[in-house]
Short mmCIF file of C-alpha atoms in Angstrom, two decimals:
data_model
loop_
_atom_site.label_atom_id
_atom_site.label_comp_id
_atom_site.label_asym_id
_atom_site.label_seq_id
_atom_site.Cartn_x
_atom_site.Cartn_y
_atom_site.Cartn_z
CA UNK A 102 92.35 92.52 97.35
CA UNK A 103 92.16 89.82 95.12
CA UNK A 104 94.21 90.29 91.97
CA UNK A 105 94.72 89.37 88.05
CA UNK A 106 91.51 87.69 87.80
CA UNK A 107 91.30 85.75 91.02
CA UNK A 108 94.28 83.99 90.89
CA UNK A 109 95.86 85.56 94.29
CA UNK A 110 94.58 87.46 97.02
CA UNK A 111 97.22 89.72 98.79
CA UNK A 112 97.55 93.03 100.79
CA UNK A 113 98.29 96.38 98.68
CA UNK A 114 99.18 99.46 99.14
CA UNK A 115 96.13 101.85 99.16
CA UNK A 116 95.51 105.37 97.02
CA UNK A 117 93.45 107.94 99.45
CA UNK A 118 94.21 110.88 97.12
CA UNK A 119 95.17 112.09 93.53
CA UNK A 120 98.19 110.49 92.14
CA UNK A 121 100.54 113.06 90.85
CA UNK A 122 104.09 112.85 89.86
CA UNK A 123 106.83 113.74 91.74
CA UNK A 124 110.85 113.10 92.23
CA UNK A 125 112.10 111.33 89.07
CA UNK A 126 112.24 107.28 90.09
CA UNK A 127 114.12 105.88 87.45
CA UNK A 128 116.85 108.02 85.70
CA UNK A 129 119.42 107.82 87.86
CA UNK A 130 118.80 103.76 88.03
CA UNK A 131 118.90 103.74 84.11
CA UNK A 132 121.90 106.26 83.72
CA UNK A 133 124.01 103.59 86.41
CA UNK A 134 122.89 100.72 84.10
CA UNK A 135 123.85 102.18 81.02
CA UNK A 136 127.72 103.03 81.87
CA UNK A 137 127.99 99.37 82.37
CA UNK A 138 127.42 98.39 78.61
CA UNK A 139 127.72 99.65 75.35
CA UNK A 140 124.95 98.48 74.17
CA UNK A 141 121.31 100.51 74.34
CA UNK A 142 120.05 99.21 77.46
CA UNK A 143 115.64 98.87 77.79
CA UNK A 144 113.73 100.29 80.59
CA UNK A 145 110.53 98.87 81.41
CA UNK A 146 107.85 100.30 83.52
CA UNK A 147 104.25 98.86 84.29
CA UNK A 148 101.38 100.44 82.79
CA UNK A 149 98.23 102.08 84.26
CA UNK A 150 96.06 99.21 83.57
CA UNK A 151 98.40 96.37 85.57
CA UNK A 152 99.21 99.18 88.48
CA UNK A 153 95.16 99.45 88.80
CA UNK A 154 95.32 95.73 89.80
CA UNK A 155 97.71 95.55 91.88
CA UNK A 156 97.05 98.54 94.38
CA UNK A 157 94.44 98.70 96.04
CA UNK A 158 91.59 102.13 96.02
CA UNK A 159 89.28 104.42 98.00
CA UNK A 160 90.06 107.61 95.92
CA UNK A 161 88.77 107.26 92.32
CA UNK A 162 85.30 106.26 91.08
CA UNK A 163 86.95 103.88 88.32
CA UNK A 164 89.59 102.29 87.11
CA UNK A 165 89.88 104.67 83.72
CA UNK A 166 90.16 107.31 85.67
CA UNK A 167 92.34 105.85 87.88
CA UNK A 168 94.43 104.96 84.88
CA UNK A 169 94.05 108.44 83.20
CA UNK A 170 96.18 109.97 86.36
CA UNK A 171 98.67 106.98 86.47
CA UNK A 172 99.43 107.42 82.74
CA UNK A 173 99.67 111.29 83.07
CA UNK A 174 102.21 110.57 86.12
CA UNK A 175 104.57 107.71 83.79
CA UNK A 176 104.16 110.20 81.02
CA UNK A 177 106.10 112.38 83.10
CA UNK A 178 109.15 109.91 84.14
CA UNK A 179 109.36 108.75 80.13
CA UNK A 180 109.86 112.30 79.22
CA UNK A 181 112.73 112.66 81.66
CA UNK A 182 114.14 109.29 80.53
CA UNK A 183 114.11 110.82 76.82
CA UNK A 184 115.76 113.46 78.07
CA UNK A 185 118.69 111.50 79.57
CA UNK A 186 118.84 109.54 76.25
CA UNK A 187 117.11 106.89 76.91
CA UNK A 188 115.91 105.11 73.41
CA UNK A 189 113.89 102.34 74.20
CA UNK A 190 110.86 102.39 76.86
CA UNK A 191 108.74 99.26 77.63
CA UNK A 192 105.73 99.87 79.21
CA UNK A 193 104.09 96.32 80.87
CA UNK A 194 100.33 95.63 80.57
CA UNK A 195 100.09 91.88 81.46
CA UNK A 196 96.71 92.58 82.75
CA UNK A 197 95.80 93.52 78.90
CA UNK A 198 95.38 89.63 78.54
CA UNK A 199 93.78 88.95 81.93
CA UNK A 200 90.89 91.68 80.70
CA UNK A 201 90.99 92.04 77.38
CA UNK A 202 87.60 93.95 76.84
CA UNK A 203 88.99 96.90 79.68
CA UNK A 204 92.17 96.70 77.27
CA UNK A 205 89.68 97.54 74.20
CA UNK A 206 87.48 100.27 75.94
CA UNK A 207 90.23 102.54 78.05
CA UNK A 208 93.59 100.73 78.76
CA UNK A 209 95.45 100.77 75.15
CA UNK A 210 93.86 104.38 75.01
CA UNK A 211 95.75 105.00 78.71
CA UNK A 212 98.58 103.33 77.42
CA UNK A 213 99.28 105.65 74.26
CA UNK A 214 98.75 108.51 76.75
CA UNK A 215 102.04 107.40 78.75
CA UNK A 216 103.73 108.35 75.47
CA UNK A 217 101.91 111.76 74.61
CA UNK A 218 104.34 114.11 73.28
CA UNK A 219 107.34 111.47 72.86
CA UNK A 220 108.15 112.23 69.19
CA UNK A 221 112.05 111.35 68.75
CA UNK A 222 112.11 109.20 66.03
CA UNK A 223 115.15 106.91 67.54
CA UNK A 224 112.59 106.57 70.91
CA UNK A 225 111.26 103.41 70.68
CA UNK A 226 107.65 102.61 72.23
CA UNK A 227 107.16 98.98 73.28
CA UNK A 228 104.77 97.13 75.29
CA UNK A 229 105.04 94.21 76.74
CA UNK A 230 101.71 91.82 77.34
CA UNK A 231 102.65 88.51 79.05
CA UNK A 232 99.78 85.79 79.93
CA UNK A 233 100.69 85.38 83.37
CA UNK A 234 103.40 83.23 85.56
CA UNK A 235 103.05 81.36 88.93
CA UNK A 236 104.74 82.55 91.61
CA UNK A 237 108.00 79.45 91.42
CA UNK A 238 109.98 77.68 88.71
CA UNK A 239 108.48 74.37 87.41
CA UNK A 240 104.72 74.88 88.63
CA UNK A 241 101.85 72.37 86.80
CA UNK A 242 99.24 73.87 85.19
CA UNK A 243 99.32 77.70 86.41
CA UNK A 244 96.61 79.68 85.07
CA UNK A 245 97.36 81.76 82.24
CA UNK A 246 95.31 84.56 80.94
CA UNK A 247 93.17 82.98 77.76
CA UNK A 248 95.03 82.27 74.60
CA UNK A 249 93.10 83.72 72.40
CA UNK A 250 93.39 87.60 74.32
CA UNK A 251 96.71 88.88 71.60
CA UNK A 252 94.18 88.18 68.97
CA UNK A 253 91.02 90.17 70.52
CA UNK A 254 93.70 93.19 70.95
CA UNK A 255 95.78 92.47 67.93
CA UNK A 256 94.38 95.58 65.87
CA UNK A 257 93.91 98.10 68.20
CA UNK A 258 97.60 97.55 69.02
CA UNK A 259 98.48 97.43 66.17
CA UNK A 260 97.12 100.47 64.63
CA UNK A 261 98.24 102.45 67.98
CA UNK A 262 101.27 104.23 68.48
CA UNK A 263 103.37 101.49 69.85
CA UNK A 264 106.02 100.44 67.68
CA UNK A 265 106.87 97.24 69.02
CA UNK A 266 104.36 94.61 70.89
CA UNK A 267 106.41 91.84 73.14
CA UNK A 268 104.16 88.63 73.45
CA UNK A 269 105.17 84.95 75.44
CA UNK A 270 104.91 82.45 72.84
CA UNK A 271 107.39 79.78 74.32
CA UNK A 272 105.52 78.35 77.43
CA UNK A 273 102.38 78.09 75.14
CA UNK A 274 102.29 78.47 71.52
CA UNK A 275 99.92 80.90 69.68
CA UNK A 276 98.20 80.32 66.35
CA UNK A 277 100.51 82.10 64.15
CA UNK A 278 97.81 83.38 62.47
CA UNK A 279 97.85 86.10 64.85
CA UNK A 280 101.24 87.56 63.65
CA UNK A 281 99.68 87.96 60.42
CA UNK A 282 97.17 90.57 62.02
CA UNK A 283 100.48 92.77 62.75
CA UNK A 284 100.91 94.73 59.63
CA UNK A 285 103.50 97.59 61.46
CA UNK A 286 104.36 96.97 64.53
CA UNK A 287 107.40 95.17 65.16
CA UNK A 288 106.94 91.86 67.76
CA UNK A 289 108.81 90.97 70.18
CA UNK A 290 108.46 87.44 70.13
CA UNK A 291 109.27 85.16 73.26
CA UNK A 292 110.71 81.69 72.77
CA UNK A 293 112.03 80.49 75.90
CA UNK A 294 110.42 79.92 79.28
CA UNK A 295 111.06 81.38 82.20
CA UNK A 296 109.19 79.61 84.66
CA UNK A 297 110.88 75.84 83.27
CA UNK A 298 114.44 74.68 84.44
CA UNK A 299 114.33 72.88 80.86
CA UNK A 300 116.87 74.01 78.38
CA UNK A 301 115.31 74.93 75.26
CA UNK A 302 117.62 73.37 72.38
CA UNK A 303 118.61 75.25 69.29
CA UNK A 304 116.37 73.24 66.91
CA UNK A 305 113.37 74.14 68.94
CA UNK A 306 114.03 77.37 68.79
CA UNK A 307 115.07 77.85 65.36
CA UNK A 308 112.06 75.77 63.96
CA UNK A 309 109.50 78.07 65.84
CA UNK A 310 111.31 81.17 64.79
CA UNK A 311 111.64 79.94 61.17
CA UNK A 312 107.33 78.78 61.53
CA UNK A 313 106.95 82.49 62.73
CA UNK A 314 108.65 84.16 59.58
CA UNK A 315 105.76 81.97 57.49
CA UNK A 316 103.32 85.25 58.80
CA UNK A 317 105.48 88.00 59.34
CA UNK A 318 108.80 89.89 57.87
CA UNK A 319 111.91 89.34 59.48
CA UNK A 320 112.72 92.67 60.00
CA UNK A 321 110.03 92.91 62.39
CA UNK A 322 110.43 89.77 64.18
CA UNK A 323 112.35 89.82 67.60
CA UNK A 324 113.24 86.78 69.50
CA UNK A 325 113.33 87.60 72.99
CA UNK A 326 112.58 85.43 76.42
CA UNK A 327 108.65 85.14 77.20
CA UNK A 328 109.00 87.33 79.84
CA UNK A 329 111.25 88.48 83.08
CA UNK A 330 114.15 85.59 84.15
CA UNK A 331 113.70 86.03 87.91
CA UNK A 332 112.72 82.47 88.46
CA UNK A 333 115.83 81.48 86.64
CA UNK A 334 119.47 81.22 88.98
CA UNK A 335 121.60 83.29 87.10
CA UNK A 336 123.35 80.56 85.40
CA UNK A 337 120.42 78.77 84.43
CA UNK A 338 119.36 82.30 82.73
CA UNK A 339 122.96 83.05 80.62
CA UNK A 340 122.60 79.32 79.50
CA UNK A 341 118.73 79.72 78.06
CA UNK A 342 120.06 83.66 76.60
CA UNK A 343 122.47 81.85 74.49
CA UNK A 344 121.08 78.63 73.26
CA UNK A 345 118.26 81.61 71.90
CA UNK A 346 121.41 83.51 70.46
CA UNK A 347 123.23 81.06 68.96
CA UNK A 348 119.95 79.89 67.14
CA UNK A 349 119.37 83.40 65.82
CA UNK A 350 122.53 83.67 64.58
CA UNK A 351 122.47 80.35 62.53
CA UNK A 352 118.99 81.02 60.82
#
């Protein structure tokens, strides 16, 4: 199948029937994770719109629908996450900035519908829409999903009920004028690369941060990596986590 907007072609695994929830896949993983830190730890779970792409299909007649049953199914495994205390949920939907028209007509509407029900006030519901990596550290000129996708899903987002939207700022900068079209959600905001061995330096990141808080409130502002760090070695990763720590902490 070729996936995420023709930028790889690869063999998937293939849904001949009605997808339907079963054993619990995460819990126990997050439950182990959490007894090693005191701190509230994130689990993140792609959504029905990126799971579409990347599988292939010979039961369903379209992707909505497709995504309808997927979202029913996560729906299922974030209520028994809730339910072992979990309090913050990520759900990823890079593909929202590969297809950003298929985000507008059914996948934000599939994505709200992973949290039906999920009313704790201390749950948070997050989403994380990255533009795309390659496939190794230190690539040239990867294709990314178009720039301007956040700001064609901005308001939709925005007025859904996701509380907090992660976006990749570092490895390409946005117009900032898009963080100005956030008026409640809280953003997640990344400012270092994960596909560059470069070390980001504190001034860089405190001068993008500090350009940031020109268009939204700081309270809602979250400095976070771009996306995942498994390009990074492991040292290379705690290095880049700091530098962005450090240059929180002295803004």
């Amino acid at each position: 199948k070729t996936a995420r907007t023709g930028n790889y072609e690869c063999w998937l695994p293939t849904i001949i029937n009605k997808i339907e929830a079963k054993d619990s896949f995460l819990v126990e993983d997050w439950i182990k994770t959490q007894n090693l830190s005191s701190c509230p730890v994130k689990i993140t779970i792609p959504g029905p719109m990126t799971i579409t792409d990347t599988i292939a299909n010979t039961f369903y007649n379209s992707n909505k629908l497709l995504g309808i049953d997927l979202a029913k199914a996560i729906n299922i495994e974030i209520k028994k996450l809730v339910k072992a205390g979990c309090k913050y949920i990520q759900i990823d939907e890079p593909l929202f900035a590969r297809k950003p028209k298929e985000a507008i007509e059914y996948g934000i509407d599939n994505l709200e519908k992973c949290f039906d029900g999920i009313n704790e006030k201390d749950v948070e519901k997050i989403t994380h829409i990255c533009c795309g990596y390659p496939d190794k550290i230190d690539a040239i000129n990867y294709p990314k999903a178009p720039i301007n996708s956040y700001n064609e899903i901005a308001l939709l987002l925005d007025n859904s009920i996701i509380d907090s939207i992660s976006i990749e700022d570092a490895h390409r900068y946005n117009d900032l004028l898009l963080l100005d079209k956030f008026r409640k959600s809280k953003i997640i905001f990344g400012v270092i690369k994960i596909a560059s061995s470069r070390l980001e330096t504190i001034n860089e990141i405190q001068k993008r941060i500090k350009d940031a808080l020109n268009y939204i409130d700081k309270d809602r502002l979250i400095a976070a990596p771009d996306c995942g760090l498994g390009h990074l070695s492991r040292e290379l990763a705690k290095k880049k986590l700091k530098t962005m720590v450090d240059a929180v902490k002295n803004i």
